[in-house]
Amino acid sequence: MSKAYQASIVAVSVLTENISQAMAALYLDYYDGADSSRVLSDMQCKSKVLLLYHDDVLVGFTTFEVYEKEWEERAVTVIYSGDTIVKQEHWGQQALAFAWIRHIGELKKVNPDKPIYWFLIVKGHRTFKYLPAFTHSFYPHWSKGRRDLKPLLDDLAQEKFGKCYDPSRGIIAFETTHGHLKSEYVFPKENEKSNPAVRFFLERNPGYLNGDELACICSFADENLRSLTKRILYGKEKSA
């Protein structure tokens, strides 16, 4: 009988060599334009990693950094997402996303009044779909303006990427690719092409084929969370 998915969040600083190499190998199964050293180097710039296992085999992960920032004379928490990858045969599972949301819930419990912003850079339409799945509005969005979030996004992106970030387009374009999806995974399936989030991402980031990243941001204020996201965040999904 197949075991359930198991997800755990650990500090990047305590990852073993075997796990780090397994993560790099998984990433390189799906991405061209990178090598193990680049993947491992990028990982060291993050603070935490969420590991997803199935039958004791690593099938996915996401890296992220949590830090504080002063914005408009107020302290805010920023969650900066790095690489996210899941083996194709496990696409559709929710364990990784649910574990990540629960972790945000733990951060909220520590200081419930401090705003939390999710800052992510996206080079694939599948990752972009997490934004409308979790929240009602974000920037950039195909119909809900939220331009109030753009100044913070620009500030965060310029801090991280300097001249590689173009605020007029919201795109991070490196001189040479830092990794881009392999051709067999990069294009949306027929049933995805009518999805407004997918269409918007492809229009807004036409250079994603070469590794360009779309800078995105959303607020994790309760009123911006979808009902399922809020239940998971507060540990109430079993009663839903």
mmCIF file of C-alpha atoms in Angstrom:
data_model
loop_
_atom_site.group_PDB
_atom_site.id
_atom_site.type_symbol
_atom_site.label_atom_id
_atom_site.label_comp_id
_atom_site.label_asym_id
_atom_site.label_seq_id
_atom_site.Cartn_x
_atom_site.Cartn_y
_atom_site.Cartn_z
ATOM 1 C CA MET A 1 0.000 0.000 0.000
ATOM 2 C CA SER A 2 1.399 3.383 -0.967
ATOM 3 C CA LYS A 3 2.363 5.661 1.875
ATOM 4 C CA ALA A 4 0.974 9.136 2.288
ATOM 5 C CA TYR A 5 2.988 12.151 1.322
ATOM 6 C CA GLN A 6 5.220 13.539 4.007
ATOM 7 C CA ALA A 7 6.409 17.138 4.040
ATOM 8 C CA SER A 8 8.948 18.710 6.348
ATOM 9 C CA ILE A 9 10.531 22.144 6.618
ATOM 10 C CA VAL A 10 14.190 22.329 7.566
ATOM 11 C CA ALA A 11 16.848 25.014 7.656
ATOM 12 C CA VAL A 12 19.086 25.047 4.595
ATOM 13 C CA SER A 13 22.085 25.161 6.941
ATOM 14 C CA VAL A 14 21.396 21.628 8.242
ATOM 15 C CA LEU A 15 20.754 19.900 4.907
ATOM 16 C CA THR A 16 22.949 16.870 4.396
ATOM 17 C CA GLU A 17 25.090 16.481 1.310
ATOM 18 C CA ASN A 18 22.923 13.572 0.133
ATOM 19 C CA ILE A 19 19.695 15.569 0.373
ATOM 20 C CA SER A 20 21.237 18.624 -1.283
ATOM 21 C CA GLN A 21 22.493 16.525 -4.187
ATOM 22 C CA ALA A 22 19.123 14.776 -4.515
ATOM 23 C CA MET A 23 17.431 18.184 -4.713
ATOM 24 C CA ALA A 24 19.861 19.371 -7.375
ATOM 25 C CA ALA A 25 19.359 16.187 -9.401
ATOM 26 C CA LEU A 26 15.571 16.561 -9.218
ATOM 27 C CA TYR A 27 15.793 20.178 -10.371
ATOM 28 C CA LEU A 28 18.062 19.299 -13.295
ATOM 29 C CA ASP A 29 15.643 16.596 -14.451
ATOM 30 C CA TYR A 30 13.267 19.397 -15.407
ATOM 31 C CA TYR A 31 15.469 22.425 -16.103
ATOM 32 C CA ASP A 32 18.141 23.234 -18.670
ATOM 33 C CA GLY A 33 20.619 26.094 -18.437
ATOM 34 C CA ALA A 34 21.858 25.254 -14.955
ATOM 35 C CA ASP A 35 24.130 22.799 -13.207
ATOM 36 C CA SER A 36 24.441 21.385 -9.699
ATOM 37 C CA SER A 37 26.749 24.148 -8.521
ATOM 38 C CA ARG A 38 24.279 26.866 -9.519
ATOM 39 C CA VAL A 39 21.357 25.034 -7.897
ATOM 40 C CA LEU A 40 23.295 24.503 -4.671
ATOM 41 C CA SER A 41 24.565 28.086 -4.673
ATOM 42 C CA ASP A 42 21.043 29.447 -5.065
ATOM 43 C CA MET A 43 19.889 27.171 -2.259
ATOM 44 C CA GLN A 44 22.450 28.661 0.105
ATOM 45 C CA CYS A 45 20.870 32.090 -0.462
ATOM 46 C CA LYS A 46 17.626 30.825 1.076
ATOM 47 C CA SER A 47 16.968 30.088 4.739
ATOM 48 C CA LYS A 48 14.546 27.155 4.591
ATOM 49 C CA VAL A 49 13.482 24.313 2.364
ATOM 50 C CA LEU A 50 10.253 22.328 2.311
ATOM 51 C CA LEU A 51 10.943 18.716 1.324
ATOM 52 C CA LEU A 52 8.200 16.476 -0.074
ATOM 53 C CA TYR A 53 8.564 12.696 0.176
ATOM 54 C CA HIS A 54 6.468 9.808 -1.099
ATOM 55 C CA ASP A 55 7.343 6.236 -0.196
ATOM 56 C CA ASP A 56 10.522 7.638 1.400
ATOM 57 C CA VAL A 57 11.648 9.093 -1.936
ATOM 58 C CA LEU A 58 12.166 12.826 -2.481
ATOM 59 C CA VAL A 59 9.564 13.885 -5.067
ATOM 60 C CA GLY A 60 9.541 17.663 -4.641
ATOM 61 C CA PHE A 61 10.785 20.698 -2.793
ATOM 62 C CA THR A 62 10.538 24.441 -2.533
ATOM 63 C CA THR A 63 13.155 26.788 -1.119
ATOM 64 C CA PHE A 64 12.380 30.089 0.550
ATOM 65 C CA GLU A 65 13.750 32.873 2.688
ATOM 66 C CA VAL A 66 11.896 34.589 5.531
ATOM 67 C CA TYR A 67 13.068 38.031 6.564
ATOM 68 C CA GLU A 68 11.849 41.307 8.019
ATOM 69 C CA LYS A 69 11.769 44.646 6.245
ATOM 70 C CA GLU A 70 10.792 48.191 7.116
ATOM 71 C CA TRP A 71 8.141 49.399 4.715
ATOM 72 C CA GLU A 72 6.186 52.631 5.024
ATOM 73 C CA GLU A 73 7.421 53.057 8.598
ATOM 74 C CA ARG A 74 6.218 49.607 9.603
ATOM 75 C CA ALA A 75 7.914 46.254 10.048
ATOM 76 C CA VAL A 76 6.667 43.597 7.643
ATOM 77 C CA THR A 77 7.565 39.949 7.058
ATOM 78 C CA VAL A 78 8.656 38.931 3.572
ATOM 79 C CA ILE A 79 8.560 35.340 2.364
ATOM 80 C CA TYR A 80 10.733 35.089 -0.724
ATOM 81 C CA SER A 81 10.204 31.914 -2.727
ATOM 82 C CA GLY A 82 13.031 30.329 -4.671
ATOM 83 C CA ASP A 83 12.957 27.144 -6.730
ATOM 84 C CA THR A 84 9.918 24.878 -6.606
ATOM 85 C CA ILE A 85 9.872 21.531 -8.382
ATOM 86 C CA VAL A 86 7.727 18.396 -8.138
ATOM 87 C CA LYS A 87 8.152 15.196 -10.121
ATOM 88 C CA GLN A 88 5.663 15.046 -12.967
ATOM 89 C CA GLU A 89 3.943 11.916 -11.699
ATOM 90 C CA HIS A 90 3.125 13.805 -8.490
ATOM 91 C CA TRP A 91 1.707 16.934 -10.107
ATOM 92 C CA GLY A 92 -1.697 17.578 -8.586
ATOM 93 C CA GLN A 93 -0.787 16.580 -5.021
ATOM 94 C CA GLN A 94 -1.523 19.252 -2.438
ATOM 95 C CA ALA A 95 0.773 18.174 0.389
ATOM 96 C CA LEU A 96 3.583 20.568 -0.508
ATOM 97 C CA ALA A 97 1.313 23.613 -0.830
ATOM 98 C CA PHE A 98 -0.628 22.786 2.335
ATOM 99 C CA ALA A 99 2.559 22.364 4.385
ATOM 100 C CA TRP A 100 3.869 25.685 3.107
ATOM 101 C CA ILE A 101 0.630 27.477 4.034
ATOM 102 C CA ARG A 102 0.687 25.929 7.514
ATOM 103 C CA HIS A 103 4.180 27.328 7.981
ATOM 104 C CA ILE A 104 2.888 30.797 7.167
ATOM 105 C CA GLY A 105 0.215 30.182 9.785
ATOM 106 C CA GLU A 106 2.945 29.515 12.342
ATOM 107 C CA LEU A 107 4.571 32.838 11.437
ATOM 108 C CA LYS A 108 1.238 34.598 11.877
ATOM 109 C CA LYS A 109 0.764 33.130 15.335
ATOM 110 C CA VAL A 110 4.045 34.649 16.507
ATOM 111 C CA ASN A 111 2.962 38.160 15.522
ATOM 112 C CA PRO A 112 -0.620 38.210 14.195
ATOM 113 C CA ASP A 113 -0.622 41.957 13.558
ATOM 114 C CA LYS A 114 2.514 42.050 11.392
ATOM 115 C CA PRO A 115 1.765 42.088 7.640
ATOM 116 C CA ILE A 116 3.122 39.158 5.647
ATOM 117 C CA TYR A 117 3.935 39.474 1.948
ATOM 118 C CA TRP A 118 4.776 36.640 -0.414
ATOM 119 C CA PHE A 119 7.425 37.691 -2.933
ATOM 120 C CA LEU A 120 8.106 35.210 -5.693
ATOM 121 C CA ILE A 121 9.717 35.184 -9.104
ATOM 122 C CA VAL A 122 8.095 32.927 -11.654
ATOM 123 C CA LYS A 123 9.470 31.268 -14.767
ATOM 124 C CA GLY A 124 6.649 28.789 -15.351
ATOM 125 C CA HIS A 125 2.877 29.004 -15.637
ATOM 126 C CA ARG A 126 2.304 26.152 -13.187
ATOM 127 C CA THR A 127 3.954 28.076 -10.364
ATOM 128 C CA PHE A 128 2.042 31.240 -11.267
ATOM 129 C CA LYS A 129 -1.241 29.367 -10.762
ATOM 130 C CA TYR A 130 -0.492 29.101 -7.037
ATOM 131 C CA LEU A 131 -1.227 32.813 -6.653
ATOM 132 C CA PRO A 132 -4.925 32.691 -7.639
ATOM 133 C CA ALA A 133 -5.270 29.321 -5.911
ATOM 134 C CA PHE A 134 -4.185 30.787 -2.561
ATOM 135 C CA THR A 135 -5.336 34.413 -2.714
ATOM 136 C CA HIS A 136 -7.977 36.678 -4.219
ATOM 137 C CA SER A 137 -5.685 39.404 -5.492
ATOM 138 C CA PHE A 138 -2.003 39.993 -6.148
ATOM 139 C CA TYR A 139 0.314 41.952 -8.407
ATOM 140 C CA PRO A 140 0.496 41.625 -11.324
ATOM 141 C CA HIS A 141 -3.036 40.374 -11.975
ATOM 142 C CA TRP A 142 -5.032 40.190 -15.204
ATOM 143 C CA SER A 143 -8.130 41.958 -13.809
ATOM 144 C CA LYS A 144 -7.585 43.098 -10.215
ATOM 145 C CA GLY A 145 -5.302 46.114 -10.205
ATOM 146 C CA ARG A 146 -3.498 45.943 -6.830
ATOM 147 C CA ARG A 147 -1.010 48.513 -8.068
ATOM 148 C CA ASP A 148 -0.720 49.473 -4.413
ATOM 149 C CA LEU A 149 1.599 46.460 -4.125
ATOM 150 C CA LYS A 150 3.885 47.474 -7.000
ATOM 151 C CA PRO A 151 6.144 49.893 -5.064
ATOM 152 C CA LEU A 152 6.969 47.207 -2.520
ATOM 153 C CA LEU A 153 7.504 44.632 -5.268
ATOM 154 C CA ASP A 154 9.844 46.966 -7.139
ATOM 155 C CA ASP A 155 11.820 47.652 -3.983
ATOM 156 C CA LEU A 156 12.184 43.967 -3.120
ATOM 157 C CA ALA A 157 13.116 42.954 -6.681
ATOM 158 C CA GLN A 158 15.675 45.718 -7.070
ATOM 159 C CA GLU A 159 17.238 44.799 -3.727
ATOM 160 C CA LYS A 160 17.635 41.193 -4.876
ATOM 161 C CA PHE A 161 18.415 41.567 -8.561
ATOM 162 C CA GLY A 162 19.633 45.092 -9.201
ATOM 163 C CA LYS A 163 19.907 45.987 -12.885
ATOM 164 C CA CYS A 164 18.578 42.585 -13.936
ATOM 165 C CA TYR A 165 15.136 43.745 -12.836
ATOM 166 C CA ASP A 166 13.118 45.911 -15.215
ATOM 167 C CA PRO A 167 10.353 47.609 -13.179
ATOM 168 C CA SER A 168 8.536 48.770 -16.309
ATOM 169 C CA ARG A 169 7.911 45.153 -17.322
ATOM 170 C CA GLY A 170 8.189 43.500 -13.919
ATOM 171 C CA ILE A 171 10.683 41.065 -15.424
ATOM 172 C CA ILE A 172 14.012 39.747 -14.139
ATOM 173 C CA ALA A 173 16.228 38.914 -17.103
ATOM 174 C CA PHE A 174 19.729 37.613 -16.446
ATOM 175 C CA GLU A 175 22.528 37.983 -18.973
ATOM 176 C CA THR A 176 22.665 34.206 -19.173
ATOM 177 C CA THR A 177 19.863 31.928 -18.071
ATOM 178 C CA HIS A 178 19.852 30.730 -14.468
ATOM 179 C CA GLY A 179 17.688 27.813 -15.540
ATOM 180 C CA HIS A 180 14.669 27.330 -17.771
ATOM 181 C CA LEU A 181 12.176 24.521 -18.132
ATOM 182 C CA LYS A 182 13.020 21.764 -20.576
ATOM 183 C CA SER A 183 11.017 21.810 -23.783
ATOM 184 C CA GLU A 184 8.865 18.839 -22.803
ATOM 185 C CA TYR A 185 7.583 20.650 -19.696
ATOM 186 C CA VAL A 186 7.536 24.309 -20.678
ATOM 187 C CA PHE A 187 4.319 24.593 -22.690
ATOM 188 C CA PRO A 188 0.828 24.512 -21.172
ATOM 189 C CA LYS A 189 -1.433 21.604 -21.973
ATOM 190 C CA GLU A 190 -4.539 22.159 -24.097
ATOM 191 C CA ASN A 191 -6.809 22.168 -21.049
ATOM 192 C CA GLU A 192 -4.655 24.902 -19.450
ATOM 193 C CA LYS A 193 -4.679 27.354 -22.339
ATOM 194 C CA SER A 194 -8.099 28.756 -21.434
ATOM 195 C CA ASN A 195 -7.056 29.418 -17.831
ATOM 196 C CA PRO A 196 -6.851 33.213 -17.366
ATOM 197 C CA ALA A 197 -3.828 32.920 -15.073
ATOM 198 C CA VAL A 198 -1.942 30.844 -17.640
ATOM 199 C CA ARG A 199 -2.844 33.191 -20.509
ATOM 200 C CA PHE A 200 -1.800 36.208 -18.463
ATOM 201 C CA PHE A 201 1.535 34.702 -17.462
ATOM 202 C CA LEU A 202 2.415 33.788 -21.054
ATOM 203 C CA GLU A 203 1.536 37.288 -22.261
ATOM 204 C CA ARG A 204 3.307 39.096 -19.421
ATOM 205 C CA ASN A 205 6.476 36.996 -19.515
ATOM 206 C CA PRO A 206 7.123 35.976 -23.141
ATOM 207 C CA GLY A 207 10.806 35.379 -22.357
ATOM 208 C CA TYR A 208 10.048 32.597 -19.869
ATOM 209 C CA LEU A 209 11.220 30.099 -22.459
ATOM 210 C CA ASN A 210 14.729 31.467 -21.930
ATOM 211 C CA GLY A 211 14.505 31.747 -18.157
ATOM 212 C CA ASP A 212 13.064 35.256 -17.681
ATOM 213 C CA GLU A 213 11.245 35.567 -14.364
ATOM 214 C CA LEU A 214 8.040 37.476 -13.598
ATOM 215 C CA ALA A 215 8.230 39.276 -10.243
ATOM 216 C CA CYS A 216 5.048 38.831 -8.211
ATOM 217 C CA ILE A 217 3.755 39.766 -4.788
ATOM 218 C CA CYS A 218 0.667 39.144 -2.686
ATOM 219 C CA SER A 219 -0.523 39.949 0.801
ATOM 220 C CA PHE A 220 -1.340 37.192 3.280
ATOM 221 C CA ALA A 221 -3.829 39.384 5.099
ATOM 222 C CA ASP A 222 -6.834 37.304 6.147
ATOM 223 C CA GLU A 223 -9.222 39.201 3.883
ATOM 224 C CA ASN A 224 -7.091 38.343 0.840
ATOM 225 C CA LEU A 225 -6.967 34.600 1.504
ATOM 226 C CA ARG A 226 -9.259 32.140 -0.185
ATOM 227 C CA SER A 227 -11.428 30.177 2.217
ATOM 228 C CA LEU A 228 -9.458 26.929 1.925
ATOM 229 C CA THR A 229 -6.153 28.780 2.326
ATOM 230 C CA LYS A 230 -7.446 30.409 5.502
ATOM 231 C CA ARG A 231 -8.669 27.097 6.932
ATOM 232 C CA ILE A 232 -5.304 25.443 6.261
ATOM 233 C CA LEU A 233 -3.383 28.414 7.619
ATOM 234 C CA TYR A 234 -5.310 28.272 10.892
ATOM 235 C CA GLY A 235 -5.304 24.474 11.086
ATOM 236 C CA LYS A 236 -9.037 24.050 10.439
ATOM 237 C CA GLU A 237 -9.011 22.208 7.113
ATOM 238 C CA LYS A 238 -10.144 18.906 8.675
ATOM 239 C CA SER A 239 -13.356 20.486 9.828
ATOM 240 C CA ALA A 240 -14.086 22.042 6.437
#
